[in-house]
Each structure stands twice: as structure tokens, then as C-alpha cells.
PDB file of C-alpha atoms in Angstrom:
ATOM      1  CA  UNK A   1      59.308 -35.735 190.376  1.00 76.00           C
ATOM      2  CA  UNK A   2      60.841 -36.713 194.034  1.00 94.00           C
ATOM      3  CA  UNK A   3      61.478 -40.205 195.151  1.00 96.00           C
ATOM      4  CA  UNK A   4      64.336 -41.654 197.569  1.00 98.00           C
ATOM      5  CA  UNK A   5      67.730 -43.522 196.945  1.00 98.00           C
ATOM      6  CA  UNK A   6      68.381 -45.525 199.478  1.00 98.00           C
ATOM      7  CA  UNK A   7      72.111 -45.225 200.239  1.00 98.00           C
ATOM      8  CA  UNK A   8      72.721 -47.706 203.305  1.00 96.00           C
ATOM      9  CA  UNK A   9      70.561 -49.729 205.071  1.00 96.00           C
ATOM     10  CA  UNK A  10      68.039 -47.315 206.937  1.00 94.00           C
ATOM     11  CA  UNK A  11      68.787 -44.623 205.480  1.00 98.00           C
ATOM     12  CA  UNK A  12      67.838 -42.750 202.241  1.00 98.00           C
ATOM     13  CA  UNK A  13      68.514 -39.428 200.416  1.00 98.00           C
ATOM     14  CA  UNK A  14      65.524 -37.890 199.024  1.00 98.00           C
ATOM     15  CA  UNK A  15      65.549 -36.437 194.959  1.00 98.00           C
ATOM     16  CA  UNK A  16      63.817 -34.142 193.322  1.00 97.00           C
ATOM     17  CA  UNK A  17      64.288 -34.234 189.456  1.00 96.00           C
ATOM     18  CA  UNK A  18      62.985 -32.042 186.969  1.00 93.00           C
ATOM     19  CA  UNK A  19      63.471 -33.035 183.187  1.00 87.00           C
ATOM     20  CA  UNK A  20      64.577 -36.389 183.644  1.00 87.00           C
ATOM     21  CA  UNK A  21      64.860 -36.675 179.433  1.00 85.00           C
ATOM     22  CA  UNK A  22      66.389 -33.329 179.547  1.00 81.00           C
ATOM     23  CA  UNK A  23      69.944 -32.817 177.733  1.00 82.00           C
ATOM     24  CA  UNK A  24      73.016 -31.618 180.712  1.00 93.00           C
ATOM     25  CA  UNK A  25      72.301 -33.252 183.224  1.00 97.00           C
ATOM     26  CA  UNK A  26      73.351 -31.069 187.017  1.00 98.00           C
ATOM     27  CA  UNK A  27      73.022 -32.616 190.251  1.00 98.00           C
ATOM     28  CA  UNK A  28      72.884 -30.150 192.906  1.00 98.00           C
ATOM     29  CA  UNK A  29      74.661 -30.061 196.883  1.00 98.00           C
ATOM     30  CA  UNK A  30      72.659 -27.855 198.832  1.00 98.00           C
ATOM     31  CA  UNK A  31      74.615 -25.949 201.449  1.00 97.00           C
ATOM     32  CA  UNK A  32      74.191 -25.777 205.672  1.00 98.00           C
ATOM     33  CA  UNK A  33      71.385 -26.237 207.126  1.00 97.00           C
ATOM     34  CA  UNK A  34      68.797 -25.666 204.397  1.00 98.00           C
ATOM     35  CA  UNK A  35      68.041 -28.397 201.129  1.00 98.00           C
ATOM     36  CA  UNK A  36      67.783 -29.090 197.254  1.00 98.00           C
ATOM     37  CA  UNK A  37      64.998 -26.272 197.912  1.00 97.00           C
ATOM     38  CA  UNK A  38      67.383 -23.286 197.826  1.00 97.00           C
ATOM     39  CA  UNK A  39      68.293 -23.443 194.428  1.00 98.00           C
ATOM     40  CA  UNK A  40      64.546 -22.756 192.927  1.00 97.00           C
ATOM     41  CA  UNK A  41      65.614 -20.327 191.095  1.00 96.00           C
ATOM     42  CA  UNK A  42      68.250 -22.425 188.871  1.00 97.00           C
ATOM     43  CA  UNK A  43      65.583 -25.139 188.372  1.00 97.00           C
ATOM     44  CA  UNK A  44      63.029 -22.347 187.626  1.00 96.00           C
ATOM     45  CA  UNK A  45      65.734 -21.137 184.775  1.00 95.00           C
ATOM     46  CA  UNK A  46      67.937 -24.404 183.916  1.00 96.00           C
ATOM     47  CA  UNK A  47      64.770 -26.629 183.295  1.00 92.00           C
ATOM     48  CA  UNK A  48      63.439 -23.629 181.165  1.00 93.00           C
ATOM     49  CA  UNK A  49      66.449 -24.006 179.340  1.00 95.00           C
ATOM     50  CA  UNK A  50      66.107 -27.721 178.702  1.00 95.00           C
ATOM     51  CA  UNK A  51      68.403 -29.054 181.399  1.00 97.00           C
ATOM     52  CA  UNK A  52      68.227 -32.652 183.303  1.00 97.00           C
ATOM     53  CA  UNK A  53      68.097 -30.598 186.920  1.00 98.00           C
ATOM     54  CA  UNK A  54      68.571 -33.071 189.789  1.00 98.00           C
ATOM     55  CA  UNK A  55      68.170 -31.628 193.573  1.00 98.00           C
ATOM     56  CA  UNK A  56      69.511 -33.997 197.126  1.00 98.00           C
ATOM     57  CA  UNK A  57      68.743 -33.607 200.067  1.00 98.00           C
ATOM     58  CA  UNK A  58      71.537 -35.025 202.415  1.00 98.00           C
ATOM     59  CA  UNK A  59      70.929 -37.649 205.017  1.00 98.00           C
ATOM     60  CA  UNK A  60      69.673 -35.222 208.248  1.00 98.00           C
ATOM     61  CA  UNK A  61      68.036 -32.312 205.688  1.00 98.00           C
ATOM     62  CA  UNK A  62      65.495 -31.799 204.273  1.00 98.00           C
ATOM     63  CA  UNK A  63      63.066 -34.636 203.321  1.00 98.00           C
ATOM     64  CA  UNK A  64      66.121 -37.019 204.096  1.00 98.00           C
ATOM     65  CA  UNK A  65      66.063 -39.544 206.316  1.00 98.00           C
ATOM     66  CA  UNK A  66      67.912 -38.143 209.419  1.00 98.00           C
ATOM     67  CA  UNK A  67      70.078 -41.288 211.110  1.00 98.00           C
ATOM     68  CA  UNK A  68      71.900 -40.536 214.350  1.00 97.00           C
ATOM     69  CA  UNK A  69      75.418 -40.677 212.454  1.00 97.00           C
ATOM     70  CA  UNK A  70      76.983 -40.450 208.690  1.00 98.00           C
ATOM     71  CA  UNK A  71      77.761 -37.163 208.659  1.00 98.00           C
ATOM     72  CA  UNK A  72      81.399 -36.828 207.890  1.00 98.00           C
ATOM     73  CA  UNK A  73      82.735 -36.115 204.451  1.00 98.00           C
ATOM     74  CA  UNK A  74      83.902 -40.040 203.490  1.00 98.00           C
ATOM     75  CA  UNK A  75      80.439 -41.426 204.114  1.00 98.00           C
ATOM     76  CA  UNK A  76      77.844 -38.465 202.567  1.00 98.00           C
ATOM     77  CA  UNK A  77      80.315 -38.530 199.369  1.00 98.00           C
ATOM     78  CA  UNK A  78      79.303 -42.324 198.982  1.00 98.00           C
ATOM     79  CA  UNK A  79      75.988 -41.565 199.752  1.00 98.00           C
ATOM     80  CA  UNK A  80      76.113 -39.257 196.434  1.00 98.00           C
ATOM     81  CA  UNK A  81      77.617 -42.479 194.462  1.00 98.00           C
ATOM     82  CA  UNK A  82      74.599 -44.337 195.505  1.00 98.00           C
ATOM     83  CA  UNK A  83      72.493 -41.310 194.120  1.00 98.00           C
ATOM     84  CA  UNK A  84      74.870 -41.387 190.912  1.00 98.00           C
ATOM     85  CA  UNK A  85      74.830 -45.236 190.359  1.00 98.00           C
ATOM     86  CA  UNK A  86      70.591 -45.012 190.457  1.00 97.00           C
ATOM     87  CA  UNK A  87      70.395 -42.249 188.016  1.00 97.00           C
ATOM     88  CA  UNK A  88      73.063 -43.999 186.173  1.00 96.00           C
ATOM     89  CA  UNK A  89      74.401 -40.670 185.475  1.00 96.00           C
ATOM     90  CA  UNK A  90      77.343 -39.909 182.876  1.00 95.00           C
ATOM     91  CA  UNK A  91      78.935 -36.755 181.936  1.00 96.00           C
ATOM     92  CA  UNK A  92      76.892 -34.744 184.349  1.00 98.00           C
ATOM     93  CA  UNK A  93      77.966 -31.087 186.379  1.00 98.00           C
ATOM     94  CA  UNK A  94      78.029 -31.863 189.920  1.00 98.00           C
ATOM     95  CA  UNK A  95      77.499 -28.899 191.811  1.00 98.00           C
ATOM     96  CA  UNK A  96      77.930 -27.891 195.552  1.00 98.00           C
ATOM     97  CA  UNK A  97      77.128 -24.834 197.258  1.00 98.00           C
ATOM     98  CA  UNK A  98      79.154 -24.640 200.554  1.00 98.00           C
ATOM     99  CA  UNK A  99      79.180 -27.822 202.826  1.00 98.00           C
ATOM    100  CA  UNK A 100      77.594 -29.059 199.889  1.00 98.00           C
ATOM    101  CA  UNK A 101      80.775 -27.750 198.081  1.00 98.00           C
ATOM    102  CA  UNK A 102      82.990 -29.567 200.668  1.00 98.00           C
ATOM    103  CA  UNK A 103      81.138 -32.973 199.571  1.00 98.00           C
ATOM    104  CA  UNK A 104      81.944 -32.870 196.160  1.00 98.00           C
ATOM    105  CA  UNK A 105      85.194 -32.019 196.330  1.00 98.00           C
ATOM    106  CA  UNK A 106      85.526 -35.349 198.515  1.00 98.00           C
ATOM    107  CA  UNK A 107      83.145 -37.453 195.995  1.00 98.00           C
ATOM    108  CA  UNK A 108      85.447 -35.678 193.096  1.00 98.00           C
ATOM    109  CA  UNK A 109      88.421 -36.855 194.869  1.00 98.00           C
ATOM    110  CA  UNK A 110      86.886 -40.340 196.152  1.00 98.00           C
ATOM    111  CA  UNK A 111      85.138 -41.325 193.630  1.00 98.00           C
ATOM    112  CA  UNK A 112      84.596 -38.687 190.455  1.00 92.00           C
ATOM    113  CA  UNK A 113      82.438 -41.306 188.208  1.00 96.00           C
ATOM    114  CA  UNK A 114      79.420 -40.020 186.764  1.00 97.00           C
ATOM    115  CA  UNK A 115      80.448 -36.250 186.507  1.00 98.00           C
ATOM    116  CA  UNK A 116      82.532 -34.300 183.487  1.00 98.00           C
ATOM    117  CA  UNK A 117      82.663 -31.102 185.307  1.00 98.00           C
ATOM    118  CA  UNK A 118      82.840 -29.908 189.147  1.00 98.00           C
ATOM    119  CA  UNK A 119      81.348 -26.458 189.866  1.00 98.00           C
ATOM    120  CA  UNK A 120      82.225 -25.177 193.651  1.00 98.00           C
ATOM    121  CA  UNK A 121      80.111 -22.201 194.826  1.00 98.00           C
ATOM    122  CA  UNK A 122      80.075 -20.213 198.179  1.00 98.00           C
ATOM    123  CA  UNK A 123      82.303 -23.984 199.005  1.00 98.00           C
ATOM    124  CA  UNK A 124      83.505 -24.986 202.131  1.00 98.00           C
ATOM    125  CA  UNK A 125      86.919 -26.327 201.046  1.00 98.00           C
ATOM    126  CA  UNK A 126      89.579 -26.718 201.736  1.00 98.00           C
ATOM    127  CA  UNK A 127      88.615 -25.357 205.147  1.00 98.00           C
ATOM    128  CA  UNK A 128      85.720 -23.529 207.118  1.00 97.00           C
ATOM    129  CA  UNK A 129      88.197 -22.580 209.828  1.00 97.00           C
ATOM    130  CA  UNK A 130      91.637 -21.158 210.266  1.00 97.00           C
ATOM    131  CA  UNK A 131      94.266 -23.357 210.863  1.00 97.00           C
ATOM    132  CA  UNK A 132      97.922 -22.307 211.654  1.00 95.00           C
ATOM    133  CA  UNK A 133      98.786 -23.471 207.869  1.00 95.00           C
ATOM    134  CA  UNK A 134      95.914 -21.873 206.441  1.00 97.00           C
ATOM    135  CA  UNK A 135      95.322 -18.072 207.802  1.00 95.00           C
ATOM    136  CA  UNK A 136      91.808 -18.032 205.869  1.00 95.00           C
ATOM    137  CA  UNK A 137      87.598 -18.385 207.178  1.00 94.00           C
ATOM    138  CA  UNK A 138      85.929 -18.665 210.659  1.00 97.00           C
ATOM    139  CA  UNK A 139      87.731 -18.555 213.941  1.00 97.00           C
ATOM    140  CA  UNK A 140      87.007 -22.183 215.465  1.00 97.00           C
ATOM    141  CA  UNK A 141      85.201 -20.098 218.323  1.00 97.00           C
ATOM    142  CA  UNK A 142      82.870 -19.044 215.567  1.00 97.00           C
ATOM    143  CA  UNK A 143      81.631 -22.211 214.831  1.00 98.00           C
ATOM    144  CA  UNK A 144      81.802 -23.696 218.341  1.00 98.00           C
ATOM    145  CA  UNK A 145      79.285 -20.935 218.934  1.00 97.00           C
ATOM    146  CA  UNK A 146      76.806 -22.484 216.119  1.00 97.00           C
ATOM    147  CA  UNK A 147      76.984 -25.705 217.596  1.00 98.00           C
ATOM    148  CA  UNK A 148      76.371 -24.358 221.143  1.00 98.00           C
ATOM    149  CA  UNK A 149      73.369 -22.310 219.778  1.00 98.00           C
ATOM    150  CA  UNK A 150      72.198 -25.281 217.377  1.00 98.00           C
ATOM    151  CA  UNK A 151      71.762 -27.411 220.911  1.00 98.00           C
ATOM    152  CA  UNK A 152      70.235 -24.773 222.938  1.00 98.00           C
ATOM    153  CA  UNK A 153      68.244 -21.958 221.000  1.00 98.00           C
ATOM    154  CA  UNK A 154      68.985 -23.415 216.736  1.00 98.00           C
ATOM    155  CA  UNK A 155      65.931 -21.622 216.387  1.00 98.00           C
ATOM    156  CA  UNK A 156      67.613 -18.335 217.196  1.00 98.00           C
ATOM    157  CA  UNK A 157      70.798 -19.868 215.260  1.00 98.00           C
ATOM    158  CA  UNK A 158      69.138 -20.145 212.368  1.00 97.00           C
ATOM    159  CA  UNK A 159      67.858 -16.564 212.645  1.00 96.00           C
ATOM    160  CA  UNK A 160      71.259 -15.011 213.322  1.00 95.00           C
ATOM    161  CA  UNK A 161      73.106 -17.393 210.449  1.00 96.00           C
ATOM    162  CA  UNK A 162      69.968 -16.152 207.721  1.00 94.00           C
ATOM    163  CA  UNK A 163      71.525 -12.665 209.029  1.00 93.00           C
ATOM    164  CA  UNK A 164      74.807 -13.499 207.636  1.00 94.00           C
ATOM    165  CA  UNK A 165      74.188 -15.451 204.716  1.00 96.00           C
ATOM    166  CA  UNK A 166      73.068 -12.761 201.983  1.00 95.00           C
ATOM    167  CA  UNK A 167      74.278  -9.316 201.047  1.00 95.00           C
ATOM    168  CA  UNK A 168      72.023  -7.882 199.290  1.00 90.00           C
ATOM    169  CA  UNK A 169      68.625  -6.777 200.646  1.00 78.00           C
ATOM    170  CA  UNK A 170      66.621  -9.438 200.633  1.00 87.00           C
ATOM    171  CA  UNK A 171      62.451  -9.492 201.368  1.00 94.00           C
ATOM    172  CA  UNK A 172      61.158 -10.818 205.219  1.00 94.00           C
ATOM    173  CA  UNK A 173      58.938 -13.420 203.154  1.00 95.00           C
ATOM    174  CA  UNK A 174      62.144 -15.108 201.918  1.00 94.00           C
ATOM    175  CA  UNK A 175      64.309 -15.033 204.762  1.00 95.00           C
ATOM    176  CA  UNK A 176      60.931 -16.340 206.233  1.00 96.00           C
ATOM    177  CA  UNK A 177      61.883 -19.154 203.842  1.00 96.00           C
ATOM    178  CA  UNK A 178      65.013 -19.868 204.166  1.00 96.00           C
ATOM    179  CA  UNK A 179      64.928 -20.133 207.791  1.00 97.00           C
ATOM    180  CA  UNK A 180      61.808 -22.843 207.727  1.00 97.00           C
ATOM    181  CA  UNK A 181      64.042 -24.783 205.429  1.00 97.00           C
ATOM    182  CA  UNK A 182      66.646 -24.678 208.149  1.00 98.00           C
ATOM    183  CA  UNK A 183      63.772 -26.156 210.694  1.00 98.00           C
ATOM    184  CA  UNK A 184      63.406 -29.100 208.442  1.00 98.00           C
ATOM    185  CA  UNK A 185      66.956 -30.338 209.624  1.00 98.00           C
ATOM    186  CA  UNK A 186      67.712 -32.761 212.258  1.00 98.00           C
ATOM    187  CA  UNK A 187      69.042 -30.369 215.411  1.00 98.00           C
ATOM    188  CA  UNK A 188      71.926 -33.409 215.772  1.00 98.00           C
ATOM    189  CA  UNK A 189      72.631 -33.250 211.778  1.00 98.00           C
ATOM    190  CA  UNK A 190      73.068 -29.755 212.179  1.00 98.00           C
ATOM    191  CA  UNK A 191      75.241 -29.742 214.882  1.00 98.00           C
ATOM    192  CA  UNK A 192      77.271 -32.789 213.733  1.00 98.00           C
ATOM    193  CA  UNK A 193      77.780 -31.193 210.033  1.00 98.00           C
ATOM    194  CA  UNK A 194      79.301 -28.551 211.710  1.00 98.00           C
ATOM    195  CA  UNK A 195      81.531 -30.270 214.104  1.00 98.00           C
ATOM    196  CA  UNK A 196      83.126 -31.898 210.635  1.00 98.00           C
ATOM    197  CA  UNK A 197      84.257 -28.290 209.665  1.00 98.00           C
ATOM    198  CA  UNK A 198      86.365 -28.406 212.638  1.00 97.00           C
ATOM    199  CA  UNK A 199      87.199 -31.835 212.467  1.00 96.00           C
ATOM    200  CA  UNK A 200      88.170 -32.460 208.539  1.00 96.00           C
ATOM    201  CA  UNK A 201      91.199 -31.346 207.081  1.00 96.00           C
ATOM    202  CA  UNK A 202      92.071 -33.857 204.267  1.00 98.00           C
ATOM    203  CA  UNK A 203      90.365 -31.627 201.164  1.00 98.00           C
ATOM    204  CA  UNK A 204      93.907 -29.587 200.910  1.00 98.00           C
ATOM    205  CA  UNK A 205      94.983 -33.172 199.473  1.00 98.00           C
ATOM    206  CA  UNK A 206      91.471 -33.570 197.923  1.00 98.00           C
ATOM    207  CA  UNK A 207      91.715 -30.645 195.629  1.00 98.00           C
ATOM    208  CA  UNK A 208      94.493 -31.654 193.995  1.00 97.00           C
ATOM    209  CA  UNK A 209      92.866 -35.191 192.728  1.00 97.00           C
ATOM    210  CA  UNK A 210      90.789 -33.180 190.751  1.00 98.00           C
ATOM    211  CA  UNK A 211      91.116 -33.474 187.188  1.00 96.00           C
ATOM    212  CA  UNK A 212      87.932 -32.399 185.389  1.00 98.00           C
ATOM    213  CA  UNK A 213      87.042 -28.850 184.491  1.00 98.00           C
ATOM    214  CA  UNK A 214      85.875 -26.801 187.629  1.00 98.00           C
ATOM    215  CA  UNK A 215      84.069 -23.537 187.767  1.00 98.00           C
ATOM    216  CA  UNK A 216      84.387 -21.544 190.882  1.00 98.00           C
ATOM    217  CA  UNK A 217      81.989 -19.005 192.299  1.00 98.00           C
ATOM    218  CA  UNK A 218      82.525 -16.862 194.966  1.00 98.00           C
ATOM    219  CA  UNK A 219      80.766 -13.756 196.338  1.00 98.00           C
ATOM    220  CA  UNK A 220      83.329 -11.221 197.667  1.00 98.00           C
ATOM    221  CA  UNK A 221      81.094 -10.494 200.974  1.00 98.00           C
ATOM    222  CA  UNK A 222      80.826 -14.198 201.995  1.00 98.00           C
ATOM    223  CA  UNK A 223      80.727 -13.715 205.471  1.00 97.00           C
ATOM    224  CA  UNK A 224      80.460 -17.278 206.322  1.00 98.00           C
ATOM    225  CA  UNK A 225      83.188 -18.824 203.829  1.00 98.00           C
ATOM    226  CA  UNK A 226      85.506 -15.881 203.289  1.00 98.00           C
ATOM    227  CA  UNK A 227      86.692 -15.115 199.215  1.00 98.00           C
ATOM    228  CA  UNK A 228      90.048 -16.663 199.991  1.00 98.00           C
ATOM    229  CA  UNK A 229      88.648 -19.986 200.392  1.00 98.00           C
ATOM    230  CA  UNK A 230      87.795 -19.565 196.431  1.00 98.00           C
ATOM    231  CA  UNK A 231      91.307 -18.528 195.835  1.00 98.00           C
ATOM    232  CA  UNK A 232      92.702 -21.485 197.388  1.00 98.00           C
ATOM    233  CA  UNK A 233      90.300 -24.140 195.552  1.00 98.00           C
ATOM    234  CA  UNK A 234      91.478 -22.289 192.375  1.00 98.00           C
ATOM    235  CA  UNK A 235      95.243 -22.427 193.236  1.00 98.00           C
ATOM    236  CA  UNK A 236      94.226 -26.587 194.043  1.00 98.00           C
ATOM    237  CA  UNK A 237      92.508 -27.280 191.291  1.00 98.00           C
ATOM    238  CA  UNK A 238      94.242 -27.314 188.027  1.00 96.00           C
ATOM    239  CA  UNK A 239      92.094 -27.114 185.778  1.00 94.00           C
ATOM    240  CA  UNK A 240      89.695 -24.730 187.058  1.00 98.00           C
ATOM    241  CA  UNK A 241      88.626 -21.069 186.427  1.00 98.00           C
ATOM    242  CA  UNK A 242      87.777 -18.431 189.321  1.00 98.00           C
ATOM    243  CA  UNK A 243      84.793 -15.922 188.526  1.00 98.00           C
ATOM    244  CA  UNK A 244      84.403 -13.921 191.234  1.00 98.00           C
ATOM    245  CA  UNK A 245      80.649 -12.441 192.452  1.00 98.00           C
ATOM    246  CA  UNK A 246      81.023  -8.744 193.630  1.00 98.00           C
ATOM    247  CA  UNK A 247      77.986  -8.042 194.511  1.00 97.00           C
ATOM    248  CA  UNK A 248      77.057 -11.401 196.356  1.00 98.00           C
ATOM    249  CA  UNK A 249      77.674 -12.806 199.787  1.00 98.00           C
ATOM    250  CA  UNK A 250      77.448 -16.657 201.289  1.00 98.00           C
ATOM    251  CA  UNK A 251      73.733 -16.943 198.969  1.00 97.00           C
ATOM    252  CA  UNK A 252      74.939 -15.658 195.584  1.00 97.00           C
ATOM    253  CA  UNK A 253      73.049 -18.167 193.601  1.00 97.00           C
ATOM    254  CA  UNK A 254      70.365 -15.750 195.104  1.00 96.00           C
ATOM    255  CA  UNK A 255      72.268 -12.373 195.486  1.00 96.00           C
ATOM    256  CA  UNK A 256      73.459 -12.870 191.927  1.00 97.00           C
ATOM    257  CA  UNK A 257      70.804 -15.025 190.391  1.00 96.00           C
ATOM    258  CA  UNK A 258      70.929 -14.240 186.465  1.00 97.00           C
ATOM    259  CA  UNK A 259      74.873 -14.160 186.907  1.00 98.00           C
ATOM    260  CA  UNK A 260      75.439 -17.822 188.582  1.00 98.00           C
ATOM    261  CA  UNK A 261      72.381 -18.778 186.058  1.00 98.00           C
ATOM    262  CA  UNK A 262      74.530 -17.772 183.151  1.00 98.00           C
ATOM    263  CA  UNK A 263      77.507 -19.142 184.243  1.00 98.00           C
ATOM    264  CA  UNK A 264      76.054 -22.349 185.118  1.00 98.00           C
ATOM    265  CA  UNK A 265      74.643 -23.068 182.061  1.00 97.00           C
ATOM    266  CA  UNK A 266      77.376 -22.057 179.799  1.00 97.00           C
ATOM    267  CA  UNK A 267      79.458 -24.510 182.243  1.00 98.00           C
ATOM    268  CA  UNK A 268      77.301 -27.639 181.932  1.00 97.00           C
ATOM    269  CA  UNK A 269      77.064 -27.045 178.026  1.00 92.00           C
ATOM    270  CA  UNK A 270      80.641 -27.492 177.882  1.00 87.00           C
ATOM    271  CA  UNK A 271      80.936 -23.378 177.366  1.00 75.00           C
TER     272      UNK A 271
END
């Protein structure tokens, strides 16, 4: 069932649940630049399995409504609590795959109602880009690039970034698929989602607010948020646990399917 939240005035998120009686309830962060869409094959398994499974779209994806401006980390976290405070949602698993990731670390740390458990995969946190305290991810230069080719060619982006984004090989009909999901973006949103990766640098601090169980998954090839980045959310986060994915890159909830839907599910049952 999809219907839309609205989270400010003119603007709404779009949701997609499946199993709205269902027992766990997990609300899902897609990643940059695609929507709730990529993870079909955890609501294929999860709902199978008798979980609440509960998709967003964020404002500029998707079937979102794409506003010229919202886009940093602050105002798409309480965009989520509006999402949260209509599903009146308790004791969920909130989980975000890569900018996606970077959200809910920020809702965890801004607001953290509504969710028992905090599972990070592929995440962008505590930052995208190497900083001269943090030796770790993208040269800036790389992601300058992505916004240059986002506002001249993000068609050719889009192909290049689909390049990067799994490891193992993976059919032309569903990179075919992934990249139309990418089209369905805003061209600004895309561009302005990833000036924030060189902009923010507050989810260092942000980790460390968190205080509910978090599972961490990170493919060993990520190309596009580098291992180390799930090494440093485990070393900021205390109470979380670090399960590495070595055969997966930047899509292992794809590379790595039955593994991330096994871990997931042991995770929201309180496994």
C-alpha cells in the first residue's frame, strides 16, 4: 500500500508499506540517487517472513515530492519523525543504506523515538570524504566530479556511478533498473544531496548519541563508501556489532542478498 506523509508544508515523503499488521516493524532509508525501490528483495523476503516492511522515499526521490531545498541532514531526519509520528511507530529497526545511512544516524542522534534498533549498511557516516582528521572515503574531487556530471550529463553520471556500485556480476536488465530509478530523482536533489557530503561533518559527534543496539553492514569492495567508514561507525557506536560482507560492494543488500536478509531479520527479532 503507498500513500504520502506530508512532512512540511508543500512537501511530502511518499510510503510504501507492506504488512501493515505485520509483527517487527523496519522502516527503510534508501541510499543515493535511487528509492524505497532498491530494497525489493528484503520486502520480497521480510514480508514473507511476517514483517511490518515500511519503504521512504526522501523529499527529491523517487515518488517524493521534490522542493527546491531541505536537503541537509537536520531537516530530512525530521522529515523521518513526521513519517514516524504518522505510523505511530514503536520499537521498530530503522534502517539506512548509505546517504540513507547518514540520515539515521542524524534522526538516531536528533531524535531516536520510535526505533529500538539502528542498522547502518553500505552508510555514509561519519563521512563520505576525507578530511585531514579522518584519512578514510572519496577524495572531495571525487564527488565534486558527481555534482559537475549530475548538472551537465547525470544521465551519463548515473551510468558511470551504477558502474561502481556493485561487485558482483550483475545482469544489463537490472542495472537497466537501477539506473531508471536514478532518473526518477530531481537533477537539483541529486546534486544538492551530494554537496551535503562535503558540507556535513557533525555525525563524528552523532555516533556517539547512539544508544540502542546497531548492526553494521559493510561490503569490503565498497567503492563508493570505503570499509573503514564501517569501522569507524563501529568504534562510535557503543553498542553496536560489525559484520563485515566479503563478497559485496556499495549494493550488498543485492551482492549479498540471503546474507543481509538473514542478518536483518535476526536483528529486528531482537536476535
Amino acid at each position: 500500500m503507498g500513500f504520502y506523509v506530508k512532512v512540511e508544508p508543500g512537501v511530502r515523503l511518499y510510503v510504501e508499506e507492506l504488512n501493515p499488521e505485520g509483527r517487527e516493524a523496519i522502516l527503510f532509508l534508501h541510499g543515493w540517487p535511487a528509492s524505497h525501490r532498491m530494497f525489493e528483495y528484503q520486502f520480497d523476503e521480510l514480508f514473507r517472513l511476517g514483517y511490518r516492511c515500511i519503504g521512504v522515499d526522501c523529499r527529491g526521490f523517487g515518488k517524493a515530492d521534490k522542493p527546491a531545498g531541505g536537503y541537509d541532514y537536520d531537516r530530512q531526519a525530521d522529515d523521518i519523525l513526521a513519517v514516524v509520528q504518522a505510523l505511530r511507530l514503536e520499537n521498530a529497526t530503522l534502517l539506512g543504506h548509505s546517504t540513507g545511512g547518514a540520515i539515521a544516524v542524524r534522526y538516531m542522534a536528533r531524535h531516536g523515538c520510535g526505533f529500538a534498533r539502528l542498522a547502518l549498511c553500505a552508510a555514509a557516516a561519519p563521512s563520505l570524504i576525507r578530511r585531514p582528521y579522518f584519512p578514510h572515503g572519496l577524495e572531495r574531487e571525487a564527488v565534486e566530479k558527481i555534482i559537475a556530471g549530475t548538472l551537465a550529463d547525470r544521465p551519463a553520471m548515473l551510468r558511470d556511478f551504477g558502474d561502481m556500485f556493485f561487485f558482483q556480476y550483475k545482469t544489463q536488465p537490472l542495472m537497466e533498473w537501477f539506473f531508471q530509478m536514478g532518473l526518477e530523482a530531481a537533477g537539483w536533489a541529486t546534486a544538492a544531496v551530494a554537496q551535503v557530503w562535503l558540507d556535513e561533518e557533525r555525525l563524528f559527534a552523532d555516533l556517539g548519541e547512539i544508544r540502542v543496539p546497531t548492526l553494521i553492514m559493510h561490503g569490503i569492495h565498497d567503492r563508493v563508501c570505503h570499509f573503514p567508514l564501517g569501522v569507524a561507525q563501529h568504534e562510535g557506536i557503543a553498542c553496536s556489532r560489525l559484520v563485515p560482507f566479503k563478497y559485496s560492494g556499495h549494493g550488498l543488500f543485492y551482492d549479498e542478498r540471503e546474507k543481509f536478509n538473514a542478518e536483518l531479520a535476526r536483528f529486528a527479532a531482537g536476535r
